[in-house]
């Protein structure tokens, strides 16, 4: 670090992204990307007239995208804010709804960006351990007075809390905000979006990186009461008004409107996930019940770190977290059926050795 780095910046806990190799061909099952290309309608939208308008700023209101999302979820445009990936939306939320006198609570095993944001904004954070079986019990959050952030389904476990339990949190303390990060909900989970008209203390965050096949487009959004969205826009316009570029706006709008393609891709991931879980269990793996586009699994024959290293040597990338409680687990993205068959074949070979 340089001698100019501030004391506040030295205290940061940066998030570590999954590997994105550019110089070697891998079967890439480490960052929960979709195995499918974007909707053909999204691709066509990017190739169209918007590409010729890149000399102009994008629409700061994200009008077309927000309208398409509002229609899809049965809400109004004022209930939607779009951003440069859901990470930016989460950053807006941490800045808007946490601060002096209002801390944040999240699980000990969850998306690492929450810890990074808490450090960035200097927030008091309560880290709540998951139960022994990696389930999240809302009772552990009931008395916390600040903002609660839940990844649901959780990452990296893939496990989910039903909306009925989220409802209990919302009703326990209406003066407390609950942020539900539903990045993976489209792969079999039950969304909390239908609760939004009932509760003004609920914010639901989504991304187009997973189920909409637009990880490279960096499009995220939040759904909530008009007042919550106005609060987020207050932060947005204090930071980056033109936060979603023209091409992403066009692609995201088209993707949001292509429901048939979206449903087809999600169904294919669910089918391949079921096949993968069955195949891994036949190899002796313990696999947590996942409703995401990944599985969290461990073998009692090789450690997580050893399996990760050997798979990488053989051209297959998975995600391994060198952390307490989950050190023996691998998070494995659900790719195409051919990719998962190649993974199982290589795991069979490694375990036989």
Tab-separated table of C-alpha atoms in Angstrom:
chain	number	residue	atom	x	y	z
A	1	UNK	CA	0.000	0.000	0.000
A	2	UNK	CA	1.068	3.579	-0.534
A	3	UNK	CA	1.827	6.038	2.241
A	4	UNK	CA	-1.282	7.997	1.154
A	5	UNK	CA	-3.812	5.301	2.028
A	6	UNK	CA	-6.168	6.598	4.692
A	7	UNK	CA	-6.634	4.881	8.015
A	8	UNK	CA	-10.260	4.196	7.092
A	9	UNK	CA	-9.225	2.470	3.866
A	10	UNK	CA	-6.666	0.366	5.709
A	11	UNK	CA	-9.522	-1.071	7.789
A	12	UNK	CA	-11.438	-2.359	4.768
A	13	UNK	CA	-12.188	-6.053	4.266
A	14	UNK	CA	-12.302	-6.334	0.464
A	15	UNK	CA	-14.484	-8.995	-1.121
A	16	UNK	CA	-12.551	-11.669	-3.012
A	17	UNK	CA	-14.212	-12.457	-6.362
A	18	UNK	CA	-14.094	-15.916	-7.903
A	19	UNK	CA	-11.287	-16.592	-10.339
A	20	UNK	CA	-11.815	-15.238	-13.848
A	21	UNK	CA	-8.935	-16.747	-15.839
A	22	UNK	CA	-8.246	-15.210	-19.234
A	23	UNK	CA	-5.289	-17.299	-20.367
A	24	UNK	CA	-6.412	-20.912	-20.007
A	25	UNK	CA	-9.461	-22.921	-20.970
A	26	UNK	CA	-11.370	-24.250	-17.976
A	27	UNK	CA	-14.709	-25.828	-17.302
A	28	UNK	CA	-15.771	-22.879	-15.201
A	29	UNK	CA	-18.013	-23.868	-12.291
A	30	UNK	CA	-16.847	-21.331	-9.709
A	31	UNK	CA	-18.816	-18.079	-10.030
A	32	UNK	CA	-22.448	-19.179	-10.500
A	33	UNK	CA	-22.759	-17.842	-14.020
A	34	UNK	CA	-25.426	-19.248	-16.312
A	35	UNK	CA	-24.366	-21.996	-18.733
A	36	UNK	CA	-26.681	-20.423	-21.310
A	37	UNK	CA	-26.245	-17.327	-23.474
A	38	UNK	CA	-28.501	-14.322	-22.890
A	39	UNK	CA	-31.970	-14.199	-24.374
A	40	UNK	CA	-31.732	-13.775	-28.167
A	41	UNK	CA	-33.951	-10.737	-27.702
A	42	UNK	CA	-31.389	-9.228	-25.322
A	43	UNK	CA	-28.587	-9.842	-27.795
A	44	UNK	CA	-30.603	-8.245	-30.586
A	45	UNK	CA	-31.379	-5.228	-28.417
A	46	UNK	CA	-27.685	-4.584	-27.827
A	47	UNK	CA	-26.914	-4.886	-31.528
A	48	UNK	CA	-29.608	-2.364	-32.377
A	49	UNK	CA	-29.846	1.380	-32.371
A	50	UNK	CA	-28.650	1.806	-28.753
A	51	UNK	CA	-25.087	0.917	-29.762
A	52	UNK	CA	-25.098	3.928	-32.076
A	53	UNK	CA	-26.075	6.221	-29.197
A	54	UNK	CA	-23.099	5.510	-26.953
A	55	UNK	CA	-21.980	9.107	-27.365
A	56	UNK	CA	-25.003	10.076	-25.253
A	57	UNK	CA	-25.467	9.474	-21.529
A	58	UNK	CA	-27.786	6.673	-20.533
A	59	UNK	CA	-31.191	7.318	-18.962
A	60	UNK	CA	-30.521	8.000	-15.252
A	61	UNK	CA	-34.111	6.992	-14.464
A	62	UNK	CA	-33.683	3.585	-16.171
A	63	UNK	CA	-37.244	4.155	-17.362
A	64	UNK	CA	-37.709	1.265	-19.779
A	65	UNK	CA	-35.985	-1.294	-17.590
A	66	UNK	CA	-37.824	-0.270	-14.433
A	67	UNK	CA	-41.157	-0.377	-16.254
A	68	UNK	CA	-40.439	-3.858	-17.595
A	69	UNK	CA	-39.417	-5.098	-14.146
A	70	UNK	CA	-42.432	-3.495	-12.466
A	71	UNK	CA	-44.756	-5.160	-14.951
A	72	UNK	CA	-43.072	-8.527	-14.493
A	73	UNK	CA	-43.518	-8.433	-10.696
A	74	UNK	CA	-46.924	-6.768	-10.604
A	75	UNK	CA	-45.592	-3.553	-9.072
A	76	UNK	CA	-45.275	0.095	-10.120
A	77	UNK	CA	-42.125	1.719	-11.541
A	78	UNK	CA	-41.725	3.711	-8.328
A	79	UNK	CA	-41.242	0.368	-6.546
A	80	UNK	CA	-38.091	-0.400	-8.597
A	81	UNK	CA	-34.512	0.846	-8.714
A	82	UNK	CA	-31.930	-0.568	-11.114
A	83	UNK	CA	-28.176	-0.560	-10.676
A	84	UNK	CA	-24.796	-1.635	-11.933
A	85	UNK	CA	-25.193	-5.156	-10.584
A	86	UNK	CA	-26.908	-6.093	-7.342
A	87	UNK	CA	-23.649	-5.334	-5.520
A	88	UNK	CA	-24.148	-1.646	-6.252
A	89	UNK	CA	-27.758	-1.866	-5.098
A	90	UNK	CA	-26.611	-3.517	-1.866
A	91	UNK	CA	-24.030	-0.778	-1.451
A	92	UNK	CA	-26.746	1.860	-1.830
A	93	UNK	CA	-28.840	0.020	0.763
A	94	UNK	CA	-26.007	-0.272	3.303
A	95	UNK	CA	-25.341	3.461	2.912
A	96	UNK	CA	-29.027	4.434	3.052
A	97	UNK	CA	-30.269	2.235	5.875
A	98	UNK	CA	-27.288	1.684	8.169
A	99	UNK	CA	-25.132	4.144	10.046
A	100	UNK	CA	-24.813	5.846	13.404
A	101	UNK	CA	-27.161	4.066	15.770
A	102	UNK	CA	-28.268	1.542	13.141
A	103	UNK	CA	-26.053	-1.492	12.738
A	104	UNK	CA	-26.445	-4.441	10.409
A	105	UNK	CA	-26.819	-8.175	11.030
A	106	UNK	CA	-25.997	-11.045	8.691
A	107	UNK	CA	-24.986	-14.686	8.902
A	108	UNK	CA	-21.467	-15.927	9.553
A	109	UNK	CA	-21.585	-18.092	6.430
A	110	UNK	CA	-23.105	-16.026	3.642
A	111	UNK	CA	-22.229	-13.706	0.766
A	112	UNK	CA	-18.908	-12.062	1.638
A	113	UNK	CA	-19.937	-8.703	0.174
A	114	UNK	CA	-21.983	-7.927	3.293
A	115	UNK	CA	-18.855	-7.941	5.440
A	116	UNK	CA	-17.039	-5.831	2.846
A	117	UNK	CA	-19.809	-3.215	2.816
A	118	UNK	CA	-20.025	-3.101	6.606
A	119	UNK	CA	-16.281	-2.383	6.722
A	120	UNK	CA	-16.464	0.167	3.897
A	121	UNK	CA	-19.072	2.235	5.712
A	122	UNK	CA	-17.676	1.645	9.199
A	123	UNK	CA	-20.843	-0.052	10.437
A	124	UNK	CA	-21.417	-1.975	13.616
A	125	UNK	CA	-22.093	-5.526	12.458
A	126	UNK	CA	-23.629	-8.456	14.277
A	127	UNK	CA	-22.476	-11.716	12.696
A	128	UNK	CA	-25.010	-14.428	13.495
A	129	UNK	CA	-23.842	-18.064	13.265
A	130	UNK	CA	-25.884	-20.424	11.155
A	131	UNK	CA	-27.148	-23.474	12.990
A	132	UNK	CA	-25.050	-26.660	13.076
A	133	UNK	CA	-26.799	-27.982	9.955
A	134	UNK	CA	-26.151	-24.636	8.156
A	135	UNK	CA	-29.800	-23.613	8.369
A	136	UNK	CA	-30.722	-20.033	9.215
A	137	UNK	CA	-33.163	-19.613	12.071
A	138	UNK	CA	-34.950	-16.273	12.163
A	139	UNK	CA	-35.274	-16.548	15.955
A	140	UNK	CA	-31.589	-15.628	16.124
A	141	UNK	CA	-32.421	-12.208	14.609
A	142	UNK	CA	-35.680	-11.392	16.357
A	143	UNK	CA	-34.273	-9.014	18.975
A	144	UNK	CA	-31.720	-7.253	16.766
A	145	UNK	CA	-32.842	-3.605	16.395
A	146	UNK	CA	-30.896	-2.674	13.263
A	147	UNK	CA	-31.020	-3.620	9.587
A	148	UNK	CA	-31.060	-7.342	8.780
A	149	UNK	CA	-29.611	-8.698	5.534
A	150	UNK	CA	-30.442	-12.242	4.484
A	151	UNK	CA	-29.284	-14.020	1.323
A	152	UNK	CA	-32.205	-16.257	0.442
A	153	UNK	CA	-31.356	-18.811	-0.872
A	154	UNK	CA	-28.151	-18.404	1.031
A	155	UNK	CA	-24.729	-18.479	-0.586
A	156	UNK	CA	-22.694	-20.603	-0.446
A	157	UNK	CA	-25.040	-23.146	1.151
A	158	UNK	CA	-27.968	-22.873	-1.272
A	159	UNK	CA	-30.449	-23.335	1.575
A	160	UNK	CA	-33.564	-21.217	1.985
A	161	UNK	CA	-35.789	-19.676	4.644
A	162	UNK	CA	-39.490	-19.717	3.641
A	163	UNK	CA	-41.216	-16.323	3.236
A	164	UNK	CA	-43.486	-17.202	6.156
A	165	UNK	CA	-40.425	-16.939	8.417
A	166	UNK	CA	-39.368	-13.653	6.822
A	167	UNK	CA	-42.887	-12.405	7.535
A	168	UNK	CA	-42.313	-13.122	11.230
A	169	UNK	CA	-39.204	-10.929	11.197
A	170	UNK	CA	-41.069	-8.134	9.437
A	171	UNK	CA	-43.934	-8.206	11.922
A	172	UNK	CA	-41.782	-8.541	15.029
A	173	UNK	CA	-40.390	-5.027	14.595
A	174	UNK	CA	-41.987	-2.825	11.883
A	175	UNK	CA	-39.412	-0.116	12.664
A	176	UNK	CA	-36.609	-2.395	11.456
A	177	UNK	CA	-35.690	-2.945	7.796
A	178	UNK	CA	-35.190	-6.447	6.424
A	179	UNK	CA	-33.221	-6.756	3.175
A	180	UNK	CA	-33.710	-10.067	1.381
A	181	UNK	CA	-31.052	-10.752	-1.256
A	182	UNK	CA	-32.741	-13.110	-3.738
A	183	UNK	CA	-29.909	-13.491	-6.242
A	184	UNK	CA	-30.674	-17.209	-6.612
A	185	UNK	CA	-34.409	-17.402	-5.939
A	186	UNK	CA	-35.365	-18.140	-9.551
A	187	UNK	CA	-33.908	-21.648	-9.413
A	188	UNK	CA	-36.612	-23.106	-7.184
A	189	UNK	CA	-37.020	-20.775	-4.231
A	190	UNK	CA	-40.080	-18.841	-3.139
A	191	UNK	CA	-39.736	-15.072	-3.468
A	192	UNK	CA	-40.657	-12.486	-0.853
A	193	UNK	CA	-41.724	-10.016	-3.550
A	194	UNK	CA	-45.458	-10.746	-2.954
A	195	UNK	CA	-44.979	-9.428	0.606
A	196	UNK	CA	-43.909	-5.962	-0.559
A	197	UNK	CA	-47.428	-4.435	-0.698
A	198	UNK	CA	-47.959	-5.520	2.918
A	199	UNK	CA	-44.694	-4.389	4.490
A	200	UNK	CA	-42.894	-1.079	4.044
A	201	UNK	CA	-39.917	-2.475	5.984
A	202	UNK	CA	-39.027	-5.050	3.303
A	203	UNK	CA	-36.505	-4.542	0.492
A	204	UNK	CA	-35.926	-7.371	-1.996
A	205	UNK	CA	-32.737	-7.363	-4.103
A	206	UNK	CA	-32.364	-9.270	-7.383
A	207	UNK	CA	-29.742	-9.681	-10.078
A	208	UNK	CA	-29.758	-10.498	-13.782
A	209	UNK	CA	-26.338	-12.156	-13.530
A	210	UNK	CA	-27.654	-15.646	-12.802
A	211	UNK	CA	-31.084	-16.577	-14.122
A	212	UNK	CA	-31.084	-13.934	-16.868
A	213	UNK	CA	-27.586	-14.851	-18.179
A	214	UNK	CA	-26.315	-11.264	-18.006
A	215	UNK	CA	-23.398	-11.465	-15.558
A	216	UNK	CA	-21.254	-9.390	-17.925
A	217	UNK	CA	-24.020	-6.811	-18.300
A	218	UNK	CA	-23.910	-5.922	-14.580
A	219	UNK	CA	-27.616	-5.369	-13.928
A	220	UNK	CA	-29.189	-5.562	-10.495
A	221	UNK	CA	-32.351	-4.122	-9.021
A	222	UNK	CA	-34.291	-3.716	-5.810
A	223	UNK	CA	-38.023	-3.899	-5.192
A	224	UNK	CA	-39.751	-2.237	-2.262
A	225	UNK	CA	-42.042	0.549	-1.141
A	226	UNK	CA	-41.870	3.823	-3.042
A	227	UNK	CA	-40.343	5.445	0.047
A	228	UNK	CA	-37.530	2.892	0.285
A	229	UNK	CA	-36.771	3.241	-3.426
A	230	UNK	CA	-36.686	7.033	-3.057
A	231	UNK	CA	-34.136	6.611	-0.261
A	232	UNK	CA	-31.960	4.444	-2.510
A	233	UNK	CA	-32.222	6.979	-5.323
A	234	UNK	CA	-31.053	9.668	-2.898
A	235	UNK	CA	-27.837	7.683	-2.439
A	236	UNK	CA	-27.579	6.866	-6.144
A	237	UNK	CA	-27.807	10.522	-7.175
A	238	UNK	CA	-25.148	11.362	-4.602
A	239	UNK	CA	-22.797	8.803	-6.104
A	240	UNK	CA	-23.414	7.904	-9.774
A	241	UNK	CA	-26.611	9.112	-11.513
A	242	UNK	CA	-25.834	7.368	-14.821
A	243	UNK	CA	-25.140	4.068	-13.139
A	244	UNK	CA	-26.501	1.679	-15.802
A	245	UNK	CA	-25.057	2.030	-19.310
A	246	UNK	CA	-27.136	2.145	-22.489
A	247	UNK	CA	-26.313	-1.362	-23.689
A	248	UNK	CA	-27.124	-2.922	-20.334
A	249	UNK	CA	-30.411	-1.032	-20.152
A	250	UNK	CA	-31.400	-2.352	-23.567
A	251	UNK	CA	-30.315	-5.921	-22.814
A	252	UNK	CA	-31.911	-5.928	-19.373
A	253	UNK	CA	-35.238	-4.628	-20.638
A	254	UNK	CA	-35.402	-7.265	-23.369
A	255	UNK	CA	-34.368	-10.019	-20.953
A	256	UNK	CA	-37.021	-8.975	-18.434
A	257	UNK	CA	-39.651	-9.205	-21.145
A	258	UNK	CA	-38.578	-12.612	-22.474
A	259	UNK	CA	-40.344	-14.753	-19.879
A	260	UNK	CA	-40.364	-17.929	-21.976
A	261	UNK	CA	-36.574	-18.005	-22.378
A	262	UNK	CA	-36.086	-17.209	-18.698
A	263	UNK	CA	-38.346	-20.049	-17.574
A	264	UNK	CA	-36.706	-22.490	-19.981
A	265	UNK	CA	-33.195	-21.759	-18.705
A	266	UNK	CA	-34.234	-21.985	-15.050
A	267	UNK	CA	-35.971	-25.313	-15.634
A	268	UNK	CA	-32.868	-26.702	-17.346
A	269	UNK	CA	-30.672	-25.658	-14.402
A	270	UNK	CA	-33.049	-27.314	-11.932
A	271	UNK	CA	-33.015	-30.546	-13.930
A	272	UNK	CA	-29.213	-30.573	-14.180
A	273	UNK	CA	-28.917	-29.749	-10.480
A	274	UNK	CA	-30.998	-32.791	-9.575
A	275	UNK	CA	-28.821	-34.998	-11.791
A	276	UNK	CA	-25.648	-33.547	-10.262
A	277	UNK	CA	-26.785	-34.049	-6.671
A	278	UNK	CA	-27.652	-37.677	-7.424
A	279	UNK	CA	-24.300	-38.279	-9.106
A	280	UNK	CA	-22.328	-36.654	-6.268
A	281	UNK	CA	-24.166	-38.615	-3.607
A	282	UNK	CA	-23.384	-41.852	-5.456
A	283	UNK	CA	-19.712	-40.865	-5.146
A	284	UNK	CA	-20.143	-40.529	-1.385
A	285	UNK	CA	-20.436	-36.738	-1.224
A	286	UNK	CA	-22.599	-35.040	1.358
A	287	UNK	CA	-24.642	-32.381	-0.456
A	288	UNK	CA	-26.670	-29.665	1.238
A	289	UNK	CA	-30.245	-29.165	-0.037
A	290	UNK	CA	-29.880	-26.402	-2.628
A	291	UNK	CA	-32.451	-24.170	-4.292
A	292	UNK	CA	-29.763	-22.188	-6.111
A	293	UNK	CA	-27.786	-22.707	-9.319
A	294	UNK	CA	-24.987	-24.327	-7.340
A	295	UNK	CA	-24.500	-27.085	-4.804
A	296	UNK	CA	-22.399	-27.153	-1.650
A	297	UNK	CA	-20.786	-30.541	-1.197
A	298	UNK	CA	-18.011	-32.343	0.636
A	299	UNK	CA	-16.295	-35.706	0.455
A	300	UNK	CA	-14.982	-37.648	3.438
A	301	UNK	CA	-12.168	-39.035	1.277
A	302	UNK	CA	-10.412	-35.829	0.212
A	303	UNK	CA	-10.387	-32.389	1.809
A	304	UNK	CA	-12.039	-29.456	0.099
A	305	UNK	CA	-8.726	-27.747	-0.538
A	306	UNK	CA	-7.198	-30.859	-2.055
A	307	UNK	CA	-10.173	-31.503	-4.301
A	308	UNK	CA	-10.217	-27.872	-5.418
A	309	UNK	CA	-6.510	-27.986	-6.303
A	310	UNK	CA	-6.699	-31.290	-8.162
A	311	UNK	CA	-9.752	-30.231	-10.142
A	312	UNK	CA	-8.031	-27.001	-11.142
A	313	UNK	CA	-4.976	-28.941	-12.288
A	314	UNK	CA	-7.326	-30.919	-14.498
A	315	UNK	CA	-9.040	-27.913	-16.046
A	316	UNK	CA	-12.108	-27.598	-13.810
A	317	UNK	CA	-12.673	-24.553	-11.602
A	318	UNK	CA	-14.919	-24.734	-8.524
A	319	UNK	CA	-15.064	-22.420	-5.497
A	320	UNK	CA	-13.338	-23.314	-2.243
A	321	UNK	CA	-13.496	-21.163	0.898
A	322	UNK	CA	-10.607	-21.592	3.315
A	323	UNK	CA	-12.765	-20.714	6.327
A	324	UNK	CA	-13.849	-22.347	9.556
A	325	UNK	CA	-16.863	-24.675	9.362
A	326	UNK	CA	-16.866	-24.875	5.550
A	327	UNK	CA	-13.240	-25.681	4.755
A	328	UNK	CA	-14.114	-29.200	3.575
A	329	UNK	CA	-16.854	-28.033	1.201
A	330	UNK	CA	-16.797	-27.078	-2.457
A	331	UNK	CA	-19.325	-24.749	-4.033
A	332	UNK	CA	-20.028	-26.104	-7.481
A	333	UNK	CA	-21.926	-24.055	-10.049
A	334	UNK	CA	-24.497	-25.952	-12.091
A	335	UNK	CA	-23.243	-25.727	-15.653
A	336	UNK	CA	-24.482	-27.539	-18.728
A	337	UNK	CA	-25.220	-31.259	-18.513
A	338	UNK	CA	-22.018	-31.969	-20.471
A	339	UNK	CA	-19.973	-29.867	-18.045
A	340	UNK	CA	-21.440	-31.619	-15.018
A	341	UNK	CA	-20.810	-35.025	-16.559
A	342	UNK	CA	-17.180	-34.035	-17.119
A	343	UNK	CA	-16.951	-32.918	-13.473
A	344	UNK	CA	-18.380	-36.196	-12.163
A	345	UNK	CA	-16.083	-38.188	-14.420
A	346	UNK	CA	-13.024	-36.330	-13.123
A	347	UNK	CA	-14.163	-36.589	-9.479
A	348	UNK	CA	-14.626	-40.340	-9.940
A	349	UNK	CA	-11.100	-40.601	-11.257
A	350	UNK	CA	-9.616	-38.507	-8.427
A	351	UNK	CA	-11.432	-40.425	-5.698
A	352	UNK	CA	-10.374	-43.770	-7.149
A	353	UNK	CA	-6.744	-42.690	-6.896
